[in-house]
Amino acid sequence: MKKTSTPIKNDLWTYRKKMEFSQKRAAYLMGLRGTNTLSRYEHGKKLPSLINALKLEIVYRTPVAFLFSGLYDRLKKEVKDREEKLGFGKDKKSEKRKKSPRIKNDLFTYRKKMGLPQRRVAYLMGLKGTNSLSRYEHGKKLPSLENALRLEIIYHVPVAFLFGELYEELKREIRKREGEVKS
C-alpha cells in the first residue's frame, strides 16, 4: 500500500454505496481485518496494492480504471505524453494495439504480439530501465496499481485481463466469502 501526500481521486465510496455495502461488509469480502484500510483507500490516503485493487474490482463489479478514475486519467495523460515525445503515438503499431485481441495473463506474450520492444514499454511506463518490467512479465513481481494501470493504457486491455489467473483466484476467494455472509 502506497501512502500518498495528496488525496488520490477515486470513486470507491460511490461504488460501495451503489452495491449497498457497508464498509464492514466490503472489507470482509476483500479479506481485510477491519475497515481502516478500506477507509484510507476511500479517502485517497492510501493506494491499494494490485491485489487489493483487483479485489475491489471483483467486490464492486467495476473495472479498476473506473474505481480510480482520477489516477487512471493522470496516468493516461502521462503515457500519451511519452508516446508523443517518442513520436509513435499515431503510427500503425499504435493502431494495431487498439484492434488486438485480449490477453488472459501473459504480459510477455502480449507485448511480443504487439511488436513492442521491452525498452519502449518500460519508457512509456516511466521506468528507468527494463528490470521491473521483466520481473512483471516473468511473474516474479506484481506491479503497483499505478504500473498495472499504465500497462492497461499501453496495451488497451483491462487490468483484470492482464492478470487473468490472479483475478480468477481472487474472484473465487471473494465468492466464497459472499457465500459465508449469506449463510
PDB file of C-alpha atoms in Angstrom, residues 16-181:
ATOM      1  CA  ARG A  16     -19.660   0.773  -2.472  1.00  0.00           C
ATOM      2  CA  LYS A  17     -22.895   2.686  -1.899  1.00  0.00           C
ATOM      3  CA  LYS A  18     -24.253   1.553  -5.296  1.00  0.00           C
ATOM      4  CA  MET A  19     -23.666  -2.038  -4.162  1.00  0.00           C
ATOM      5  CA  GLU A  20     -25.426  -1.161  -0.876  1.00  0.00           C
ATOM      6  CA  PHE A  21     -22.442  -2.478   1.095  1.00  0.00           C
ATOM      7  CA  SER A  22     -21.321  -1.234   4.456  1.00  0.00           C
ATOM      8  CA  GLN A  23     -17.596  -0.670   4.858  1.00  0.00           C
ATOM      9  CA  LYS A  24     -17.553  -3.665   7.171  1.00  0.00           C
ATOM     10  CA  ARG A  25     -19.084  -5.979   4.565  1.00  0.00           C
ATOM     11  CA  ALA A  26     -16.850  -4.739   1.729  1.00  0.00           C
ATOM     12  CA  ALA A  27     -13.760  -5.082   3.935  1.00  0.00           C
ATOM     13  CA  TYR A  28     -14.790  -8.615   4.926  1.00  0.00           C
ATOM     14  CA  LEU A  29     -15.349  -9.663   1.302  1.00  0.00           C
ATOM     15  CA  MET A  30     -11.881  -8.337   0.474  1.00  0.00           C
ATOM     16  CA  GLY A  31     -10.368 -10.301   3.338  1.00  0.00           C
ATOM     17  CA  LEU A  32      -9.346  -7.215   5.313  1.00  0.00           C
ATOM     18  CA  ARG A  33      -9.240  -7.459   9.117  1.00  0.00           C
ATOM     19  CA  GLY A  34     -11.186  -4.245   9.666  1.00  0.00           C
ATOM     20  CA  THR A  35     -12.447  -1.148   7.903  1.00  0.00           C
ATOM     21  CA  ASN A  36      -9.428   1.123   8.479  1.00  0.00           C
ATOM     22  CA  THR A  37      -7.611   0.135   5.288  1.00  0.00           C
ATOM     23  CA  LEU A  38     -10.738   0.460   3.149  1.00  0.00           C
ATOM     24  CA  SER A  39     -11.458   3.847   4.724  1.00  0.00           C
ATOM     25  CA  ARG A  40      -7.962   5.066   3.822  1.00  0.00           C
ATOM     26  CA  TYR A  41      -8.485   3.865   0.238  1.00  0.00           C
ATOM     27  CA  GLU A  42     -11.848   5.667   0.016  1.00  0.00           C
ATOM     28  CA  HIS A  43     -10.390   8.919   1.350  1.00  0.00           C
ATOM     29  CA  GLY A  44      -7.435   8.717  -1.058  1.00  0.00           C
ATOM     30  CA  LYS A  45      -4.921   8.457   1.767  1.00  0.00           C
ATOM     31  CA  LYS A  46      -3.546   5.121   0.566  1.00  0.00           C
ATOM     32  CA  LEU A  47      -3.281   3.498  -2.817  1.00  0.00           C
ATOM     33  CA  PRO A  48      -4.104  -0.215  -2.692  1.00  0.00           C
ATOM     34  CA  SER A  49      -1.775  -2.922  -3.910  1.00  0.00           C
ATOM     35  CA  LEU A  50      -2.656  -4.513  -7.245  1.00  0.00           C
ATOM     36  CA  ILE A  51      -4.146  -7.493  -5.401  1.00  0.00           C
ATOM     37  CA  ASN A  52      -6.416  -5.281  -3.288  1.00  0.00           C
ATOM     38  CA  ALA A  53      -7.350  -3.192  -6.339  1.00  0.00           C
ATOM     39  CA  LEU A  54      -8.414  -6.371  -8.161  1.00  0.00           C
ATOM     40  CA  LYS A  55     -10.382  -7.429  -5.076  1.00  0.00           C
ATOM     41  CA  LEU A  56     -12.149  -4.050  -5.151  1.00  0.00           C
ATOM     42  CA  GLU A  57     -12.958  -4.620  -8.833  1.00  0.00           C
ATOM     43  CA  ILE A  58     -14.475  -8.006  -8.018  1.00  0.00           C
ATOM     44  CA  VAL A  59     -16.420  -6.855  -4.951  1.00  0.00           C
ATOM     45  CA  TYR A  60     -17.817  -3.726  -6.643  1.00  0.00           C
ATOM     46  CA  ARG A  61     -18.112  -5.384 -10.087  1.00  0.00           C
ATOM     47  CA  THR A  62     -16.448  -2.353 -11.650  1.00  0.00           C
ATOM     48  CA  PRO A  63     -13.112  -2.109 -13.540  1.00  0.00           C
ATOM     49  CA  VAL A  64     -10.154  -0.700 -11.611  1.00  0.00           C
ATOM     50  CA  ALA A  65      -9.827   2.138 -14.125  1.00  0.00           C
ATOM     51  CA  PHE A  66     -13.325   3.341 -13.158  1.00  0.00           C
ATOM     52  CA  LEU A  67     -12.783   2.910  -9.421  1.00  0.00           C
ATOM     53  CA  PHE A  68      -9.630   5.039  -9.620  1.00  0.00           C
ATOM     54  CA  SER A  69     -10.670   7.324 -12.473  1.00  0.00           C
ATOM     55  CA  GLY A  70      -8.569  10.287 -11.308  1.00  0.00           C
ATOM     56  CA  LEU A  71      -5.410   8.188 -11.135  1.00  0.00           C
ATOM     57  CA  TYR A  72      -6.227   6.487 -14.437  1.00  0.00           C
ATOM     58  CA  ASP A  73      -6.733   9.817 -16.219  1.00  0.00           C
ATOM     59  CA  ARG A  74      -3.446  11.189 -14.853  1.00  0.00           C
ATOM     60  CA  LEU A  75      -1.539   8.060 -15.885  1.00  0.00           C
ATOM     61  CA  LYS A  76      -3.176   8.031 -19.318  1.00  0.00           C
ATOM     62  CA  LYS A  77      -2.015  11.593 -19.946  1.00  0.00           C
ATOM     63  CA  GLU A  78       1.475  10.678 -18.710  1.00  0.00           C
ATOM     64  CA  VAL A  79       1.725   7.685 -21.091  1.00  0.00           C
ATOM     65  CA  LYS A  80       0.282   9.633 -24.044  1.00  0.00           C
ATOM     66  CA  ASP A  81       2.785  12.450 -23.446  1.00  0.00           C
ATOM     67  CA  ARG A  82       5.621   9.903 -23.574  1.00  0.00           C
ATOM     68  CA  GLU A  83       4.192   8.420 -26.772  1.00  0.00           C
ATOM     69  CA  GLU A  84       4.154  11.846 -28.383  1.00  0.00           C
ATOM     70  CA  LYS A  85       7.689  12.536 -27.192  1.00  0.00           C
ATOM     71  CA  LEU A  86       8.843   9.357 -28.929  1.00  0.00           C
ATOM     72  CA  GLY A  87       6.795  10.256 -31.988  1.00  0.00           C
ATOM     73  CA  PHE A  88       4.951   6.978 -32.282  1.00  0.00           C
ATOM     74  CA  GLY A  89       1.584   7.785 -30.750  1.00  0.00           C
ATOM     75  CA  LYS A  90      -0.234   7.647 -34.087  1.00  0.00           C
ATOM     76  CA  ASP A  91       1.719   5.052 -36.030  1.00  0.00           C
ATOM     77  CA  LYS A  92       0.493   1.718 -37.414  1.00  0.00           C
ATOM     78  CA  LYS A  93       1.662  -0.219 -34.364  1.00  0.00           C
ATOM     79  CA  SER A  94      -0.456   2.027 -32.171  1.00  0.00           C
ATOM     80  CA  GLU A  95      -3.482   1.298 -34.361  1.00  0.00           C
ATOM     81  CA  LYS A  96      -2.654  -2.416 -34.281  1.00  0.00           C
ATOM     82  CA  ARG A  97      -2.639  -2.324 -30.457  1.00  0.00           C
ATOM     83  CA  LYS A  98      -6.147  -0.873 -30.389  1.00  0.00           C
ATOM     84  CA  LYS A  99      -7.548  -3.700 -32.540  1.00  0.00           C
ATOM     85  CA  SER A 100      -5.649  -6.564 -30.925  1.00  0.00           C
ATOM     86  CA  PRO A 101      -7.232  -9.452 -29.022  1.00  0.00           C
ATOM     87  CA  ARG A 102      -7.292  -9.582 -25.217  1.00  0.00           C
ATOM     88  CA  ILE A 103      -4.679 -11.412 -23.194  1.00  0.00           C
ATOM     89  CA  LYS A 104      -5.514 -13.776 -20.365  1.00  0.00           C
ATOM     90  CA  ASN A 105      -2.472 -13.413 -18.130  1.00  0.00           C
ATOM     91  CA  ASP A 106       0.808 -13.279 -20.020  1.00  0.00           C
ATOM     92  CA  LEU A 107       2.358  -9.816 -20.289  1.00  0.00           C
ATOM     93  CA  PHE A 108       5.414 -11.071 -22.180  1.00  0.00           C
ATOM     94  CA  THR A 109       3.344 -12.824 -24.843  1.00  0.00           C
ATOM     95  CA  TYR A 110       1.068  -9.836 -25.230  1.00  0.00           C
ATOM     96  CA  ARG A 111       3.962  -7.413 -25.622  1.00  0.00           C
ATOM     97  CA  LYS A 112       5.514  -9.661 -28.277  1.00  0.00           C
ATOM     98  CA  LYS A 113       2.209  -9.964 -30.152  1.00  0.00           C
ATOM     99  CA  MET A 114       2.051  -6.175 -30.234  1.00  0.00           C
ATOM    100  CA  GLY A 115       5.593  -5.942 -31.538  1.00  0.00           C
ATOM    101  CA  LEU A 116       6.596  -3.591 -28.741  1.00  0.00           C
ATOM    102  CA  PRO A 117      10.195  -3.668 -27.507  1.00  0.00           C
ATOM    103  CA  GLN A 118      10.563  -4.026 -23.753  1.00  0.00           C
ATOM    104  CA  ARG A 119      12.543  -0.787 -23.642  1.00  0.00           C
ATOM    105  CA  ARG A 120       9.657   1.151 -25.251  1.00  0.00           C
ATOM    106  CA  VAL A 121       7.064  -0.241 -22.831  1.00  0.00           C
ATOM    107  CA  ALA A 122       9.366   0.487 -19.874  1.00  0.00           C
ATOM    108  CA  TYR A 123       9.821   4.071 -21.086  1.00  0.00           C
ATOM    109  CA  LEU A 124       6.072   4.570 -21.558  1.00  0.00           C
ATOM    110  CA  MET A 125       5.564   3.311 -18.017  1.00  0.00           C
ATOM    111  CA  GLY A 126       8.112   5.800 -16.711  1.00  0.00           C
ATOM    112  CA  LEU A 127      10.568   3.110 -15.607  1.00  0.00           C
ATOM    113  CA  LYS A 128      14.291   3.886 -15.661  1.00  0.00           C
ATOM    114  CA  GLY A 129      15.160   0.526 -17.205  1.00  0.00           C
ATOM    115  CA  THR A 130      13.624  -2.792 -18.182  1.00  0.00           C
ATOM    116  CA  ASN A 131      14.345  -4.766 -14.985  1.00  0.00           C
ATOM    117  CA  SER A 132      10.966  -4.190 -13.301  1.00  0.00           C
ATOM    118  CA  LEU A 133       9.028  -4.885 -16.493  1.00  0.00           C
ATOM    119  CA  SER A 134      10.998  -8.088 -16.978  1.00  0.00           C
ATOM    120  CA  ARG A 135      10.114  -9.202 -13.444  1.00  0.00           C
ATOM    121  CA  TYR A 136       6.432  -8.439 -14.083  1.00  0.00           C
ATOM    122  CA  GLU A 137       6.482 -10.409 -17.330  1.00  0.00           C
ATOM    123  CA  HIS A 138       8.140 -13.432 -15.732  1.00  0.00           C
ATOM    124  CA  GLY A 139       5.768 -13.452 -12.773  1.00  0.00           C
ATOM    125  CA  LYS A 140       8.473 -12.684 -10.248  1.00  0.00           C
ATOM    126  CA  LYS A 141       6.869  -9.435  -9.076  1.00  0.00           C
ATOM    127  CA  LEU A 142       3.429  -7.841  -9.190  1.00  0.00           C
ATOM    128  CA  PRO A 143       3.353  -4.256 -10.414  1.00  0.00           C
ATOM    129  CA  SER A 144       1.947  -1.492  -8.252  1.00  0.00           C
ATOM    130  CA  LEU A 145      -1.578  -0.374  -9.056  1.00  0.00           C
ATOM    131  CA  GLU A 146      -0.135   2.639 -10.903  1.00  0.00           C
ATOM    132  CA  ASN A 147       2.070   0.434 -13.095  1.00  0.00           C
ATOM    133  CA  ALA A 148      -0.758  -2.040 -13.718  1.00  0.00           C
ATOM    134  CA  LEU A 149      -2.942   0.848 -14.917  1.00  0.00           C
ATOM    135  CA  ARG A 150      -0.090   2.077 -17.118  1.00  0.00           C
ATOM    136  CA  LEU A 151       0.073  -1.393 -18.696  1.00  0.00           C
ATOM    137  CA  GLU A 152      -3.693  -1.257 -19.246  1.00  0.00           C
ATOM    138  CA  ILE A 153      -3.289   2.069 -21.041  1.00  0.00           C
ATOM    139  CA  ILE A 154      -0.362   0.900 -23.184  1.00  0.00           C
ATOM    140  CA  TYR A 155      -1.904  -2.456 -24.177  1.00  0.00           C
ATOM    141  CA  HIS A 156      -5.530  -1.228 -24.261  1.00  0.00           C
ATOM    142  CA  VAL A 157      -6.517  -4.225 -22.131  1.00  0.00           C
ATOM    143  CA  PRO A 158      -8.197  -4.103 -18.676  1.00  0.00           C
ATOM    144  CA  VAL A 159      -6.013  -4.999 -15.701  1.00  0.00           C
ATOM    145  CA  ALA A 160      -8.268  -7.972 -14.915  1.00  0.00           C
ATOM    146  CA  PHE A 161      -7.360  -9.495 -18.295  1.00  0.00           C
ATOM    147  CA  LEU A 162      -3.651  -8.744 -17.999  1.00  0.00           C
ATOM    148  CA  PHE A 163      -3.556 -10.662 -14.713  1.00  0.00           C
ATOM    149  CA  GLY A 164      -6.298 -13.181 -15.502  1.00  0.00           C
ATOM    150  CA  GLU A 165      -5.203 -16.116 -13.352  1.00  0.00           C
ATOM    151  CA  LEU A 166      -4.702 -13.905 -10.305  1.00  0.00           C
ATOM    152  CA  TYR A 167      -8.049 -12.212 -10.950  1.00  0.00           C
ATOM    153  CA  GLU A 168      -9.880 -15.554 -11.144  1.00  0.00           C
ATOM    154  CA  GLU A 169      -8.204 -16.787  -7.949  1.00  0.00           C
ATOM    155  CA  LEU A 170      -9.228 -13.613  -6.103  1.00  0.00           C
ATOM    156  CA  LYS A 171     -12.736 -13.876  -7.532  1.00  0.00           C
ATOM    157  CA  ARG A 172     -13.149 -17.434  -6.179  1.00  0.00           C
ATOM    158  CA  GLU A 173     -11.896 -16.275  -2.765  1.00  0.00           C
ATOM    159  CA  ILE A 174     -14.400 -13.393  -2.648  1.00  0.00           C
ATOM    160  CA  ARG A 175     -17.320 -15.501  -3.921  1.00  0.00           C
ATOM    161  CA  LYS A 176     -16.581 -17.967  -1.112  1.00  0.00           C
ATOM    162  CA  ARG A 177     -16.779 -15.124   1.433  1.00  0.00           C
ATOM    163  CA  GLU A 178     -20.028 -13.913  -0.136  1.00  0.00           C
ATOM    164  CA  GLY A 179     -21.450 -17.390   0.449  1.00  0.00           C
ATOM    165  CA  GLU A 180     -20.365 -17.212   4.093  1.00  0.00           C
ATOM    166  CA  VAL A 181     -22.113 -13.844   4.515  1.00  0.00           C
TER     167      VAL A 181
END
